[in-house]
Every structure is written in C-alpha cells, then in structure tokens.
CSV table of C-alpha atoms and ligand atoms in Angstrom, one decimal:
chain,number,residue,atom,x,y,z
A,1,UNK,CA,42.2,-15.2,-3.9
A,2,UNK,CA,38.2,-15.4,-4.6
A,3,UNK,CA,36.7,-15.6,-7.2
A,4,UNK,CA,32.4,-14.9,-7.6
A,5,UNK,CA,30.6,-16.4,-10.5
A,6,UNK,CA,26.8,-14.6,-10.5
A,7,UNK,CA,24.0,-14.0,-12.6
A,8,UNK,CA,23.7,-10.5,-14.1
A,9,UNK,CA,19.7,-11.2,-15.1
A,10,UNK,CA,16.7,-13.3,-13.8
A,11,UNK,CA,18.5,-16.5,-12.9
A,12,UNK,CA,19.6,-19.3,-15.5
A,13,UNK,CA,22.4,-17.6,-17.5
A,14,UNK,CA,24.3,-20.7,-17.2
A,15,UNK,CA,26.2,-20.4,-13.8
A,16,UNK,CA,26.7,-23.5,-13.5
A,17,UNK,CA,28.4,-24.3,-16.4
A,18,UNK,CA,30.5,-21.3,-16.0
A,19,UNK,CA,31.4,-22.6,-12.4
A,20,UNK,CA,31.8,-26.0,-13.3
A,21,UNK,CA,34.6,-25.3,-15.8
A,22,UNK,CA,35.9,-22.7,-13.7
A,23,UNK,CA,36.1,-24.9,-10.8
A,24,UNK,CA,39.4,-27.2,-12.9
A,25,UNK,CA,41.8,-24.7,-11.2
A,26,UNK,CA,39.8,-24.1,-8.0
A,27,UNK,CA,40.8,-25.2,-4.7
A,28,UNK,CA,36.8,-24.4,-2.5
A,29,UNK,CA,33.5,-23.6,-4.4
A,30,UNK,CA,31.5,-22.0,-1.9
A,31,UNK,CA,27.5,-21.8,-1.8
A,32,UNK,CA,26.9,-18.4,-0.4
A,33,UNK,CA,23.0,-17.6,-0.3
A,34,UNK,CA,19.5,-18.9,-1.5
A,35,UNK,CA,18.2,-23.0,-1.1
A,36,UNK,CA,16.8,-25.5,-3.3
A,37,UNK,CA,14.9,-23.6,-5.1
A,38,UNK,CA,16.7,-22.8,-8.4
A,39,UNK,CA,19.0,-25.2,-10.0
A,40,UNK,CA,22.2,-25.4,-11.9
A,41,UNK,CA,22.4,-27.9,-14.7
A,42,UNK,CA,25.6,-28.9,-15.6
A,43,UNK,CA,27.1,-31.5,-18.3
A,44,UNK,CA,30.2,-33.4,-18.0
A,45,UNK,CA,32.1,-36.4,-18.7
A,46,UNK,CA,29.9,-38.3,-15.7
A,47,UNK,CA,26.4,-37.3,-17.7
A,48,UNK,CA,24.0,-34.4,-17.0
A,49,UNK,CA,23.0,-32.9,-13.8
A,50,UNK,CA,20.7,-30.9,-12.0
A,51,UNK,CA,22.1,-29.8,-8.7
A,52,UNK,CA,19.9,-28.1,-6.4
A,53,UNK,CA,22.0,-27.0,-3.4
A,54,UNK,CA,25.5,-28.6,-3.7
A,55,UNK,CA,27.5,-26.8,-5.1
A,56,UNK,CA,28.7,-26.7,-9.0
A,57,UNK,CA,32.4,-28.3,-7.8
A,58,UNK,CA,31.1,-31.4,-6.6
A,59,UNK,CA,32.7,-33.4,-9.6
A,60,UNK,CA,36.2,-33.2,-9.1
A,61,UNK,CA,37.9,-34.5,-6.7
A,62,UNK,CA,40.7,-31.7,-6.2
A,63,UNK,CA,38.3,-29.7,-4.9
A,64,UNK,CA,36.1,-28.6,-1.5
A,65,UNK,CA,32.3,-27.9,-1.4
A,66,UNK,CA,31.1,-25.6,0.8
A,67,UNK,CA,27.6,-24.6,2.2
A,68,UNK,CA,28.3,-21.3,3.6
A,69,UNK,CA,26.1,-19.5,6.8
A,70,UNK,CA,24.0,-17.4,4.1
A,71,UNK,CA,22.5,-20.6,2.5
A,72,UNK,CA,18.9,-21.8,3.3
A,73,UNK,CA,19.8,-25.7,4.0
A,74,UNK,CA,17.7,-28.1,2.9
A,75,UNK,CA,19.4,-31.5,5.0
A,76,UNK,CA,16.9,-33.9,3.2
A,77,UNK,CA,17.2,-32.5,-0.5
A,78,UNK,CA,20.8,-32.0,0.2
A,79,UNK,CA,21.6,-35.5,1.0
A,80,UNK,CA,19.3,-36.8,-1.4
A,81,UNK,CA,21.2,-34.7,-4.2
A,82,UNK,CA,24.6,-35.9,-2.8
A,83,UNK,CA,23.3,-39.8,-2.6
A,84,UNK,CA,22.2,-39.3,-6.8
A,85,UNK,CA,25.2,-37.7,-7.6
A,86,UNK,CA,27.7,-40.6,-6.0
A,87,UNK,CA,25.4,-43.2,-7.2
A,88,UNK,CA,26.0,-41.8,-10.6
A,89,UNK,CA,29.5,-42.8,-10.5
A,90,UNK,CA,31.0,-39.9,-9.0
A,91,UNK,CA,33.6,-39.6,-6.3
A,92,UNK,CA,32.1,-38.9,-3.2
A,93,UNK,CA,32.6,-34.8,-3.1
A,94,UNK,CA,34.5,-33.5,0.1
A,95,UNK,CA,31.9,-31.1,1.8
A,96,UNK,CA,31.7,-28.9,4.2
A,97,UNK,CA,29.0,-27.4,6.0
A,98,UNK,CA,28.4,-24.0,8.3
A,99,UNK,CA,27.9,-24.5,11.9
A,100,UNK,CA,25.9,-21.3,11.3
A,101,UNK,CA,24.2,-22.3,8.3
A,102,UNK,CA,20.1,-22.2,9.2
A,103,UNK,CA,17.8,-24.9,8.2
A,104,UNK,CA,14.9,-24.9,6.3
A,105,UNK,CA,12.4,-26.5,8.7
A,106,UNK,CA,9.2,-29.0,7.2
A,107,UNK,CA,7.0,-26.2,7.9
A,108,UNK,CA,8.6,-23.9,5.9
A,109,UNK,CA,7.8,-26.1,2.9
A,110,UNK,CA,4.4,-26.1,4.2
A,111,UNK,CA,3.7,-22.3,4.8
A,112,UNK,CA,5.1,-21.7,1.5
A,113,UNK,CA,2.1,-23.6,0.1
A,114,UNK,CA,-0.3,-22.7,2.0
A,115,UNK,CA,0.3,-19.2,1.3
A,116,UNK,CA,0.5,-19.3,-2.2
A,117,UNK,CA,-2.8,-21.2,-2.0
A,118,UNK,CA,-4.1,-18.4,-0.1
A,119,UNK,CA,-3.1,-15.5,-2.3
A,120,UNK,CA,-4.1,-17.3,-4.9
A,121,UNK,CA,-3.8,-15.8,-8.6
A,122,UNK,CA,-1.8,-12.5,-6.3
A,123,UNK,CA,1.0,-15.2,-5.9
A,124,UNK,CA,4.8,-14.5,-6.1
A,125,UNK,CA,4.9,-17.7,-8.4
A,126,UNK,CA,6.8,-19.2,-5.7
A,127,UNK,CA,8.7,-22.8,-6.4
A,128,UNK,CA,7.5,-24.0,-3.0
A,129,UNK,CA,10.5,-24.7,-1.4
A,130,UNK,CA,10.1,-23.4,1.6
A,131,UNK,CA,12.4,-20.3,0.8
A,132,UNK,CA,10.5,-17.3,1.5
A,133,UNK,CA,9.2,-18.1,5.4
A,134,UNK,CA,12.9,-19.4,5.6
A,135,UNK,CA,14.1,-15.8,5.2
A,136,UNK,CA,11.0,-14.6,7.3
A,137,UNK,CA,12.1,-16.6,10.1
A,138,UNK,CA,15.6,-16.0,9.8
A,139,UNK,CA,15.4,-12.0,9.9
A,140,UNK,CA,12.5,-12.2,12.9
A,141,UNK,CA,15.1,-14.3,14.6
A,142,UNK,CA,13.5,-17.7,15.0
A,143,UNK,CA,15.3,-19.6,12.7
A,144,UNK,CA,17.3,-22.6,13.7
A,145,UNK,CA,21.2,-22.9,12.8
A,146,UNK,CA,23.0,-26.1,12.3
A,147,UNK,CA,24.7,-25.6,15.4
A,148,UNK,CA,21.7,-25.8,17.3
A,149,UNK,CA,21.2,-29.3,16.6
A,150,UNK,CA,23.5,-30.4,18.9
A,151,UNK,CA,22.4,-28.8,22.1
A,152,UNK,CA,19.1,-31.1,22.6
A,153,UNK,CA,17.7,-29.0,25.5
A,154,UNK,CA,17.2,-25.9,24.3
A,155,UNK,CA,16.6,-27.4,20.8
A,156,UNK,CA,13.3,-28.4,22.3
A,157,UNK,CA,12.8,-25.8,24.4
A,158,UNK,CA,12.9,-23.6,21.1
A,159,UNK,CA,11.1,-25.6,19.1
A,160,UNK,CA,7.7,-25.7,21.5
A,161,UNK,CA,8.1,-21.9,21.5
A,162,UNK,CA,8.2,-21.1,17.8
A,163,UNK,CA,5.4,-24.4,17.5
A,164,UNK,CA,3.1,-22.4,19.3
A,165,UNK,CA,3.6,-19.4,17.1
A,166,UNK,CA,3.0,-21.4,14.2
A,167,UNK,CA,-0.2,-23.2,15.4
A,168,UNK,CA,-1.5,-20.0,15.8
A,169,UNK,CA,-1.5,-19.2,11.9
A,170,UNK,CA,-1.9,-22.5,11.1
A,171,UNK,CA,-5.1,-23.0,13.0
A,172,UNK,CA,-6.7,-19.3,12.3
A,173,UNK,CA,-5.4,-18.2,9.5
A,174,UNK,CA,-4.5,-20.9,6.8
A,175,UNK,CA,-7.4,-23.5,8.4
A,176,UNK,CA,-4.4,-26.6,8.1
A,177,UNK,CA,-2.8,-29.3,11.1
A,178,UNK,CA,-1.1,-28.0,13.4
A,179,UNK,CA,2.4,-29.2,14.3
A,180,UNK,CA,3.5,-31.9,16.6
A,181,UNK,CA,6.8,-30.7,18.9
A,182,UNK,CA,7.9,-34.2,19.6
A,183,UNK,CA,7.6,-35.2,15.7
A,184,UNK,CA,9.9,-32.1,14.6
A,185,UNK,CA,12.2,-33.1,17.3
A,186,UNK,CA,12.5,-36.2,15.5
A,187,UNK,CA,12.8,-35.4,12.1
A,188,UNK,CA,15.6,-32.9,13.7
A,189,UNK,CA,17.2,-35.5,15.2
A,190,UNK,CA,17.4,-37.5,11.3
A,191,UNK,CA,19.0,-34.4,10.2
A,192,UNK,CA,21.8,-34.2,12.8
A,193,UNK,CA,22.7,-37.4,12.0
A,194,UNK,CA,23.3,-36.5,8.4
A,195,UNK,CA,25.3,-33.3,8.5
A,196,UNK,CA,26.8,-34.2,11.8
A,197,UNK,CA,30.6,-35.7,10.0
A,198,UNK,CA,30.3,-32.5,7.9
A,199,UNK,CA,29.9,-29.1,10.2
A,200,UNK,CA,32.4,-27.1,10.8
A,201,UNK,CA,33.4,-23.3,11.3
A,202,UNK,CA,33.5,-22.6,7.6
A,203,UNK,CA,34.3,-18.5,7.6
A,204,UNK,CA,37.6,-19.3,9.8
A,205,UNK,CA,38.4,-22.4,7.6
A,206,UNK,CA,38.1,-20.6,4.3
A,207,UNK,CA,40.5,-17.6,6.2
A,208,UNK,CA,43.2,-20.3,6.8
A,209,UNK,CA,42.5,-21.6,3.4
A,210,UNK,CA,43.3,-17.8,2.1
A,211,UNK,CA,46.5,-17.9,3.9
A,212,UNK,CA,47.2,-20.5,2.5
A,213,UNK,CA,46.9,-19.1,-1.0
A,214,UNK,CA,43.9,-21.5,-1.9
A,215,UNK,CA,41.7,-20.4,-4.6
A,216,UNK,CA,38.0,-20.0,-3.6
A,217,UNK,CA,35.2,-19.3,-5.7
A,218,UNK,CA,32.0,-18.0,-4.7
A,219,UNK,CA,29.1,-19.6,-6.8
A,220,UNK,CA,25.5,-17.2,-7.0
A,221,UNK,CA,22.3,-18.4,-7.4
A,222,UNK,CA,19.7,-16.6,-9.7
A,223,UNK,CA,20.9,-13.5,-10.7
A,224,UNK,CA,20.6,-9.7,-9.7
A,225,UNK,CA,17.3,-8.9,-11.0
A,226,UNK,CA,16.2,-11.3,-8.3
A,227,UNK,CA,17.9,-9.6,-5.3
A,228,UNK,CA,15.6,-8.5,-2.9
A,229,UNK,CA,17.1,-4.6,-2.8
A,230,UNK,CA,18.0,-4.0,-5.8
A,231,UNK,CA,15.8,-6.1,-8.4
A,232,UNK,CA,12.3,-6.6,-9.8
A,233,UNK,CA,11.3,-6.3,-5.7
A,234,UNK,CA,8.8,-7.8,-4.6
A,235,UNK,CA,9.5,-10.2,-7.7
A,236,UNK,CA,12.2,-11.4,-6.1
A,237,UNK,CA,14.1,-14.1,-4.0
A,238,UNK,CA,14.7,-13.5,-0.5
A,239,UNK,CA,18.6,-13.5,-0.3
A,240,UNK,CA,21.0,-11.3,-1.3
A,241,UNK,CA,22.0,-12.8,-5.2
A,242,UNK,CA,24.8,-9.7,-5.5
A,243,UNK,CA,28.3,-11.0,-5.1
A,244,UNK,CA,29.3,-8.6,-2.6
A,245,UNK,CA,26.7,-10.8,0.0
A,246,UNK,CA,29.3,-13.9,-1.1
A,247,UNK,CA,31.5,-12.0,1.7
A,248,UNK,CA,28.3,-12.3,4.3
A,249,UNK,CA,27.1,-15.8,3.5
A,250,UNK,CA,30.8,-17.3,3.3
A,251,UNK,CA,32.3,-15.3,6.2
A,252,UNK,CA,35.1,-13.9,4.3
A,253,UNK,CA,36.5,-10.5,3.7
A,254,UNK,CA,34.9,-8.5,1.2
A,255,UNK,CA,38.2,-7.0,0.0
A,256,UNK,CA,39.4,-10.6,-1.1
A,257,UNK,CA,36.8,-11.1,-3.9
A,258,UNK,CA,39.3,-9.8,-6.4
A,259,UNK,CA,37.4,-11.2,-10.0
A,260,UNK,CA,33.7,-11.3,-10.5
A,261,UNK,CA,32.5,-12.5,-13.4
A,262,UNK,CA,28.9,-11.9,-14.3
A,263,UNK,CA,27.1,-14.6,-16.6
A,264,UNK,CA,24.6,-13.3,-19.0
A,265,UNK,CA,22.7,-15.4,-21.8
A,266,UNK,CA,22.7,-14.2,-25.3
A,267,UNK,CA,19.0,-14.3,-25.0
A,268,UNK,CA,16.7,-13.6,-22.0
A,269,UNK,CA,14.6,-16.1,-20.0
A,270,UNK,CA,12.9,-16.0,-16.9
A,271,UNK,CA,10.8,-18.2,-14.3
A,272,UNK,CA,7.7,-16.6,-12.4
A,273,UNK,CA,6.0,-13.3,-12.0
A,274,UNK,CA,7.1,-9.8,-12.5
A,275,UNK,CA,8.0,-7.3,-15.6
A,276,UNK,CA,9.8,-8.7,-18.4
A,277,UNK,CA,10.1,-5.7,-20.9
A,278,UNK,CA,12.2,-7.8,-23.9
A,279,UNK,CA,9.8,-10.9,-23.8
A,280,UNK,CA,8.2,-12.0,-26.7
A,281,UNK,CA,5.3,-14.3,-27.3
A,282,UNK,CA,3.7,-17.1,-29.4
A,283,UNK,CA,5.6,-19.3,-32.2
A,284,UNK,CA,8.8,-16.9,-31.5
A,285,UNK,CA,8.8,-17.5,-28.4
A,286,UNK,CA,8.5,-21.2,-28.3
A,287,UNK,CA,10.7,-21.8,-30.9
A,288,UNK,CA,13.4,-20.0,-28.9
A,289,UNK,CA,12.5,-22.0,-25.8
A,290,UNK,CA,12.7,-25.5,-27.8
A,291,UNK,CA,15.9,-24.3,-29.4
A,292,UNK,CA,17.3,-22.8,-25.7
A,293,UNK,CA,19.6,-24.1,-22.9
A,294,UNK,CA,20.9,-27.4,-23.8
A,295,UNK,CA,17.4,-29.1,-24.4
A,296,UNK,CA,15.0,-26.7,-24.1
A,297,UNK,CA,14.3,-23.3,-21.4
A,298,UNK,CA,12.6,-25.3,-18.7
A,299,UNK,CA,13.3,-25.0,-15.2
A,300,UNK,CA,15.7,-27.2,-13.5
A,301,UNK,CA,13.4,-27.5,-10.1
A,302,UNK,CA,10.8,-27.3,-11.2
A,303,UNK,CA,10.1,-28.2,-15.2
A,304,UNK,CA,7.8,-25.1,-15.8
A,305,UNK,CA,8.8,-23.6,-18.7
A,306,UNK,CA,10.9,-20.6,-18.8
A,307,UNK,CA,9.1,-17.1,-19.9
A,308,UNK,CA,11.3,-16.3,-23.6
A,309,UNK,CA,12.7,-12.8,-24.8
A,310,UNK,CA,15.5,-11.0,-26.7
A,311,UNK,CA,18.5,-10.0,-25.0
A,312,UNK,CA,18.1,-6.6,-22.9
A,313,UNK,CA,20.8,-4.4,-23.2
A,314,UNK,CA,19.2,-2.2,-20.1
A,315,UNK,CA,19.0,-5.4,-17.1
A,316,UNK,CA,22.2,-6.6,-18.1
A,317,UNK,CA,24.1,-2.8,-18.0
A,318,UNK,CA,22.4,-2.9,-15.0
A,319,UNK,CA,22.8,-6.2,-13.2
A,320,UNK,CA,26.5,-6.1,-14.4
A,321,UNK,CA,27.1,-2.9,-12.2
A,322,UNK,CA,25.2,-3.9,-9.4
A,323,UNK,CA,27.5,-7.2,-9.5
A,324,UNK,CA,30.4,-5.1,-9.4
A,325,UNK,CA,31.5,-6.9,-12.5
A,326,UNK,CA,35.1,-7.3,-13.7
A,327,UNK,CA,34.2,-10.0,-16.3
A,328,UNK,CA,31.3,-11.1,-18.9
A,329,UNK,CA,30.6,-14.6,-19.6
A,330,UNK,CA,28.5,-14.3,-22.6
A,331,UNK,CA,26.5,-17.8,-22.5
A,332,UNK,CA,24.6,-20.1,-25.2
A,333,UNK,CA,25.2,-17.9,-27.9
A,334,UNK,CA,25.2,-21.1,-30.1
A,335,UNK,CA,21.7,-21.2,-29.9
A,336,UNK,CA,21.0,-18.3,-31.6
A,337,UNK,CA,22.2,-19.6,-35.1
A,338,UNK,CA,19.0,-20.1,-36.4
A,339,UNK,CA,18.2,-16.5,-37.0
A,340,UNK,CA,18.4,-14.4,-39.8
A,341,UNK,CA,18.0,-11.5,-38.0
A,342,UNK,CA,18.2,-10.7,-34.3
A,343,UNK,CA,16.1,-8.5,-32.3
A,344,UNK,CA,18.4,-6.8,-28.8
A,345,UNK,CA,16.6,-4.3,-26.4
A,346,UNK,CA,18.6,-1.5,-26.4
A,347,UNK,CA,16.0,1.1,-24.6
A,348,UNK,CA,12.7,1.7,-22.3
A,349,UNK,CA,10.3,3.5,-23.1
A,350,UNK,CA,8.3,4.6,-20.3
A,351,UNK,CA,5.7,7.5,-20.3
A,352,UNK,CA,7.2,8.9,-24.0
A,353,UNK,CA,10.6,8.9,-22.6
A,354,UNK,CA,13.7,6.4,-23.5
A,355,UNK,CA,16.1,5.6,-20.9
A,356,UNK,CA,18.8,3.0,-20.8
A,357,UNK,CA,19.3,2.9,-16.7
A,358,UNK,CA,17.1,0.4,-15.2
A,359,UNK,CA,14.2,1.7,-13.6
A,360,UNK,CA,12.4,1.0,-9.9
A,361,UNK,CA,9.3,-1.7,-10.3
A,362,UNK,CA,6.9,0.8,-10.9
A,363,UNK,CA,8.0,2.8,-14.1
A,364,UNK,CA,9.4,-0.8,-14.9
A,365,UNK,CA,5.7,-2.2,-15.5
A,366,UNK,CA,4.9,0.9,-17.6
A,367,UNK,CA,8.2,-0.1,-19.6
A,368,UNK,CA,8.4,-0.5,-23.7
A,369,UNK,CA,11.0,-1.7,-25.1
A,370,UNK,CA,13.5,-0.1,-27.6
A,371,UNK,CA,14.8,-2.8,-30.1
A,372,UNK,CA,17.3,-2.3,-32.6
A,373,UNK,CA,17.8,-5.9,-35.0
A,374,UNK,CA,21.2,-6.8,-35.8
A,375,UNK,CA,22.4,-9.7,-38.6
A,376,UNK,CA,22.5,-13.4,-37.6
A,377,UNK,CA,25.0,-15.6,-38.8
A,378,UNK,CA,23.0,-18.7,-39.6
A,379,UNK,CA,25.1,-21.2,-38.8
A,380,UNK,CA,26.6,-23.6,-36.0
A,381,UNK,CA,29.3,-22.2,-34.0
A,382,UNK,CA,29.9,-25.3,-31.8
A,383,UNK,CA,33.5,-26.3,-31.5
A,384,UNK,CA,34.7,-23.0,-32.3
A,385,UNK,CA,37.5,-22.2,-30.0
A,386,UNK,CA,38.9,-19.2,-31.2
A,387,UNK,CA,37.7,-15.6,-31.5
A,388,UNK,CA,38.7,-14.8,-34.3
A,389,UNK,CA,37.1,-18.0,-36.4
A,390,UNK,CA,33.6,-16.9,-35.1
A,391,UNK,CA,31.6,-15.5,-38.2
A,392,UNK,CA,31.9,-11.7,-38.4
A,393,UNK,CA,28.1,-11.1,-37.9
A,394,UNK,CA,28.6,-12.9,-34.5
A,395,UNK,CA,31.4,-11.1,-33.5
A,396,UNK,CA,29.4,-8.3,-34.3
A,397,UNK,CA,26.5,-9.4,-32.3
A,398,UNK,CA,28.8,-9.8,-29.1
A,399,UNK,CA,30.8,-6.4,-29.9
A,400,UNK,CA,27.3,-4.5,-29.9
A,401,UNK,CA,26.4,-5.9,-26.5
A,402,UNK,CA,29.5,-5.7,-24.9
A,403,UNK,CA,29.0,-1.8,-26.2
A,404,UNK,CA,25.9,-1.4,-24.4
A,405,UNK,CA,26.5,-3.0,-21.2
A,406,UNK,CA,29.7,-1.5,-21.0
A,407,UNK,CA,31.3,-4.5,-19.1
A,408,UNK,CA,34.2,-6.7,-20.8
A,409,UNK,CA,33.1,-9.8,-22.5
A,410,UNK,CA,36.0,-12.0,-21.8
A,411,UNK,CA,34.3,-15.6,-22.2
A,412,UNK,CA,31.9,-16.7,-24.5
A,413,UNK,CA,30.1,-20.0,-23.9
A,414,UNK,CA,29.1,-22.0,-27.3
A,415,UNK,CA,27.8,-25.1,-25.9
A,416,UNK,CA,27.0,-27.0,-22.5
A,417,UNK,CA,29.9,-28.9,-21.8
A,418,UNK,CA,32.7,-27.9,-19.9
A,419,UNK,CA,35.1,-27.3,-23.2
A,420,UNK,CA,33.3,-25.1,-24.7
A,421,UNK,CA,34.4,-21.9,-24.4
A,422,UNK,CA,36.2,-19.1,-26.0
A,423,UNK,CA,38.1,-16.9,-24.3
A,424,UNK,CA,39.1,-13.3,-24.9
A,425,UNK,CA,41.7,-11.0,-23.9
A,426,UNK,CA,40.4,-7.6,-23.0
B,501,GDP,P1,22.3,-21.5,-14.1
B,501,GDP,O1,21.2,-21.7,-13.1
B,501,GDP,O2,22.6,-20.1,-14.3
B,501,GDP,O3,23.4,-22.4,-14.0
B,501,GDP,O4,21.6,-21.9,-15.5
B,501,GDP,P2,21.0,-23.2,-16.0
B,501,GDP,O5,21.3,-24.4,-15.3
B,501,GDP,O6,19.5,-22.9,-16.3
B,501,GDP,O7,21.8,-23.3,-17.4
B,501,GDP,C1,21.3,-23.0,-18.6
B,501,GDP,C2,21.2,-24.2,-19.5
B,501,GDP,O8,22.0,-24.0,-20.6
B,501,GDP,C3,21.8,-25.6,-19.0
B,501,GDP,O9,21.0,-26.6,-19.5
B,501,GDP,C4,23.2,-25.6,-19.5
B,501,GDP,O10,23.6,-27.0,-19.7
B,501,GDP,C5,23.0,-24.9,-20.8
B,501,GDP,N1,24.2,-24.2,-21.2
B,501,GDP,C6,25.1,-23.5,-20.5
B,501,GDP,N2,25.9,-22.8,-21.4
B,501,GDP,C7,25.5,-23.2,-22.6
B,501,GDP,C8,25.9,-22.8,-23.9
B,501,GDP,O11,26.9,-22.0,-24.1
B,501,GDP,N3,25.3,-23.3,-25.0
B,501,GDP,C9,24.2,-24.1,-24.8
B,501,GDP,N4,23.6,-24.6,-25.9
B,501,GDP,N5,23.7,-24.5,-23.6
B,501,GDP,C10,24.4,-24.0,-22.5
C-alpha cells in the first residue's frame, strides 16, 4: 500500500518530521518531484539534519530510499548529502535511483542566476538551485536522464547540440562564458561514476515491491500553494507538489495511494515572493519566527528567514482538497504556548466581499484577511502524549481548525523529534 506525506501550504509544515516518524513502519520512502532546493530538517537519535534531496527514510536501516523519474537530481549535492549523513554515524542508507530520473546540469545552476540577476527586483526569489531551467529543459525536451549517461556517443552528440543553444543566450542575452562541450562531458562522466551502483528501473521495482505487500510512502516537497497549476502561480515551484503527481514521478498506479496525509503548521510561514494574506509584521512577527520550527523559521537551503503569519483557515481548506487529503498532521503547535490570545484567518476579503474558497493570484493580491482570535493556553505542551491531557483551550484551538478546513486532524505534532506525537482517532 502507499502512503503520501505532503504539504497542504507554502512548504515547511514539517514533512520531514512527519515522514521520518512515519517511515518506522515503512518498507520504500520515495522522492517523487522537485530538487535541492527546499529542505527537510529532521531530529533524531543520530543529531539534526538538513536533507536536501535524500529522502526523509535515510536513517533506518529497514528501509529503501528512492529517487523517483519526477525528481530534479542534483548528483553532486546528492552525494555530498549522503557522504555528511554516513559520516555522521549513520548506516549507509540503501538507495535507489531512476534510470529515468533527469539531471540537473551545471548550467542550470548558472542560468538560474543569471536570470534572477537579470530580472532583478521582478525576481521569483528563486533559491538558485538550478530548478526552474531544469523544468524548462525538461518540458522543451532537452533534458538529460540518468540513463543517458551510459550511452557516451550520443551523450556527446547531445550535449554539443543543446551547447550551442545555450551559447546563444549566454553570449546575447545574459553577456556570461559560454560553455565548453568537452568540460560538461567531463563533469558527466564524474556523475556516472557516482550513481552508476545505484540506477535502476524504479517504477517496475516499486510494482514488485507492491506485490509483494511492501509499504511505500511517497514523501512531497513544499506544499500545494507551490504547485505550478493550482497555487500562488507564477509564485511557484516548477513541479507538481500535489500527491496525485507521487503516481507520475514514482511510476506507480495512482489507484494505490490509499492514505494521504496533509501536514499543516499551526502557524503560517513562507520563503520568497508572492501573496501572503495572514502575514503579520514587526516585533509579532519576529518573535514568532525566533519562537518557530525547532530553533527559529529560517530556511533549511538557504538560511533566509522565513516570511511569519497566523494560521489561514482558507489555504489550508484549500491545499487539503487539492491534496486529496485523508489525514491532518497538525504540526509545531507547541510553539504557540506563549500566547494569550491567538489570531486564525478565517476569511478574505476581496473587493467588499468575504469568501472562504481560495482565490486565483489575481483577486488573491487584492485579498484581506478575516481573523477571528481564539484563547491560548499558555503553557508547554511538550511530552504530552495523549489527547485528552492537552489543555482545553488547545483542544479548542485544534477543534476550530479542523472545523474550517474540514479535513480530519488525526496527528498532532508537539515537538521535533520523532516521539512526539499525539494521535487521534477520527
Ligand atoms: P518540511 O520541509 O515540511 O519538512 O519542514 P521543515 O524542515 O522546515 O520543518 C519545520 C521545522 O520544524 C524543523 O526544524 C522541524 O524540526 C521542526 N518541527 C517539526 N515538527 C515540529 C513540532 O511539532 N514542534 C516543533 N517545535 N518543531 C517541529
């Protein structure tokens, strides 16, 4: 059976946490879309992490980690990642990677920045990774799989003919060096070496592994405010972050993915450009952002700190039914002990009107929002474990949302590591 664990917001519920503890009773933990560009940090007995691109169930050793066709594969930054991790004292993970998985190329990195640098202060607020002209390339059909490492001829035959593209832009429109066929060719050959013990047909071995009665969870990046159809667009990343694409960028059959549980954060954060309608400013703000995550909201990739506001009722309804969402893991709500009152968006207001569906970018820049403030409960509710011994104002708190969205709440996240967690019988 499969299993998806995805973000119902702008990235950063706490995914990773969610997958990591998930991933005791998992058999694969697949990496279905998106690249380096957002992280996962993730707390356990071996010390804290911040994985990139390998996925959250790289710490046990019960279980398979797999880089699925959808993902944008960094080999350098992937390898690097797995070096850290083993040199930390863990196990060397068991991995797998898709013959079909494409690769992000140097230049991507490079077009990334010079185009930012070129749009200057009309920039997507990019992390640079290379991401975005990934995509590009991928969907104009000049990308480069894995597999095609390990034909050398028409590698290089390929390569000269895409090089020549590139030159072109690079030379007339971004003013930069132009790239070197036989110095790709290289640096190509250095990756082949690397994944070369670890590619394999991954859609046909996660069917055998379903026939087999394996469990497989799918693990999301960002969240589905980021998708490219059906988010904050053109604020968003450029692959699918919905968990029906887990059945595309695995290579499994979409009627398998029989639970989907949707993390969203008690409070709301984000990272770059683009509408925000619940975020708040100034002392408020950076108190929350001090007080958030486990050690502050800053990005795992990147450091930059993470823009702050008040839970909103109206993405999460709506990025819990674009997920398809059985289950709600309701994360970090230990942090919001320190309030005597909390704020929640409940509503939009746009042109005199109050909605509660999620609006196209447009009306969404024009949005205000609606907040209703319920009781906090001013106090720690670490090492709770049971529902029922949280304070009644929190239970309230949870109860409200759960209300709104209109999606079950069945886990409730009240601290980092790996234990703790309530869960709930709906
Ligand atoms: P992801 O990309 O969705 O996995 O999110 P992040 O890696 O940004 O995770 C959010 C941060 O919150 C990480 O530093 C986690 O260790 C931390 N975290 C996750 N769940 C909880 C929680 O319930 N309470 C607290 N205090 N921190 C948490």
């Amino acid at each position: 059976m499969i299993k998806a664990v995805v973000g119902a917001n702008w990235g950063d519920e706490g995914k990773g946490k969610i997958t990591d503890m998930l991933a005791q009773k998992a058999d694969i933990i697949v990496r279905f879309q998106g690249g380096a560009n957002a992280g996962h940090t993730i707390v356990n007995d071996y010390g804290k992490f911040a994985l990139h691109t390998m996925p959250s169930g790289v710490f046990y050793n019960h279980t398979t980690s797999v880089i699925g066709n959808g993902v944008a594969l960094n080999i350098p930054v992937f390898f690097k990642e797995y070096n850290e991790i083993v040199e930390r004292g863990v196990p060397a993970p068991k991995i797998l990677i898709s013959d079909r998985a494409q690769m992000v190329m140097p230049y991507h990195i490079l077009f990334d920045q010079y185009e930012e640098e070129r749009l200057g202060g009309k920039s997507f607020g990019s992390t640079k990774s290379g991401i975005a002209p990934f995509y590009s390339d991928k969907y104009a059909k000049i990308g480069f799989q894995v597999s095609e490492l390990f034909d050398e001829e028409h590698l290089r035959e390929k390569l000269t003919r895409v090089c020549e593209t590139k030159n072109i832009l690079l030379e007339h429109l971004y003013h930069k060096p132009l790239l070197e066929v036989d110095a790709l060719f290289a640096e190509l050959m250095e990756y082949k070496k690397m994944v070369e013990p670890y590619v394999c047909d991954v859609s046909l071995y996660l069917w055998n592994a379903l026939k087999d009665g394996k469990e497989i969870l799918l693990e999301g990046q960002l969240g589905s405010l980021k998708d490219p159809d059906h988010g904050i667009y053109p604020m968003v990343t450029s692959s699918s972050t919905l968990a029906a694409y887990g059945a595309i960028g695995a290579g499994l059959p979409p009627y398998e993915i029989k639970q989907i549980i949707t993390v969203c954060k008690a409070y709301s954060s984000a990272v770059g450009a683009g509408a925000f309608v619940s975020e708040i400013f100034g002392e408020e703000a950076d108190e929350l952002r001090r007080r958030g995550g486990d050690g502050g909201e800053y990005g795992a990739t990147t450091g930059r700190p993470r823009r702050m506001g008040w839970f909103d009722c109206v993405a999460s309804k709506y990025g819990c039914r674009m997920q398809g969402t059985t289950d709600v893991a309701f994360t970090v709500l230990d942090v919001l002990g320190y309030l005597d009152e909390i704020p929640v968006c409940t509503g939009y207001e746009i042109d005199g009107e109050v909605t509660t569906d999620f609006p196209t970018t447009v009306k969404l820049e024009k949005a205000k929002p609606v907040l209703e403030t319920l009781p906090g409960w001013n106090c720690d509710i670490r090492g709770i474990r049971k529902y029922e011994d949280l304070p009644k104002n929190c239970r309230n708190y949870i109860e409200f949302v759960e209300k709104q969205i209109g999606f079950p709440i069945t886990m409730i996240s009240n601290g980092p590591g790996r234990n703790d967690i309530i869960f709930r019988n709906k």
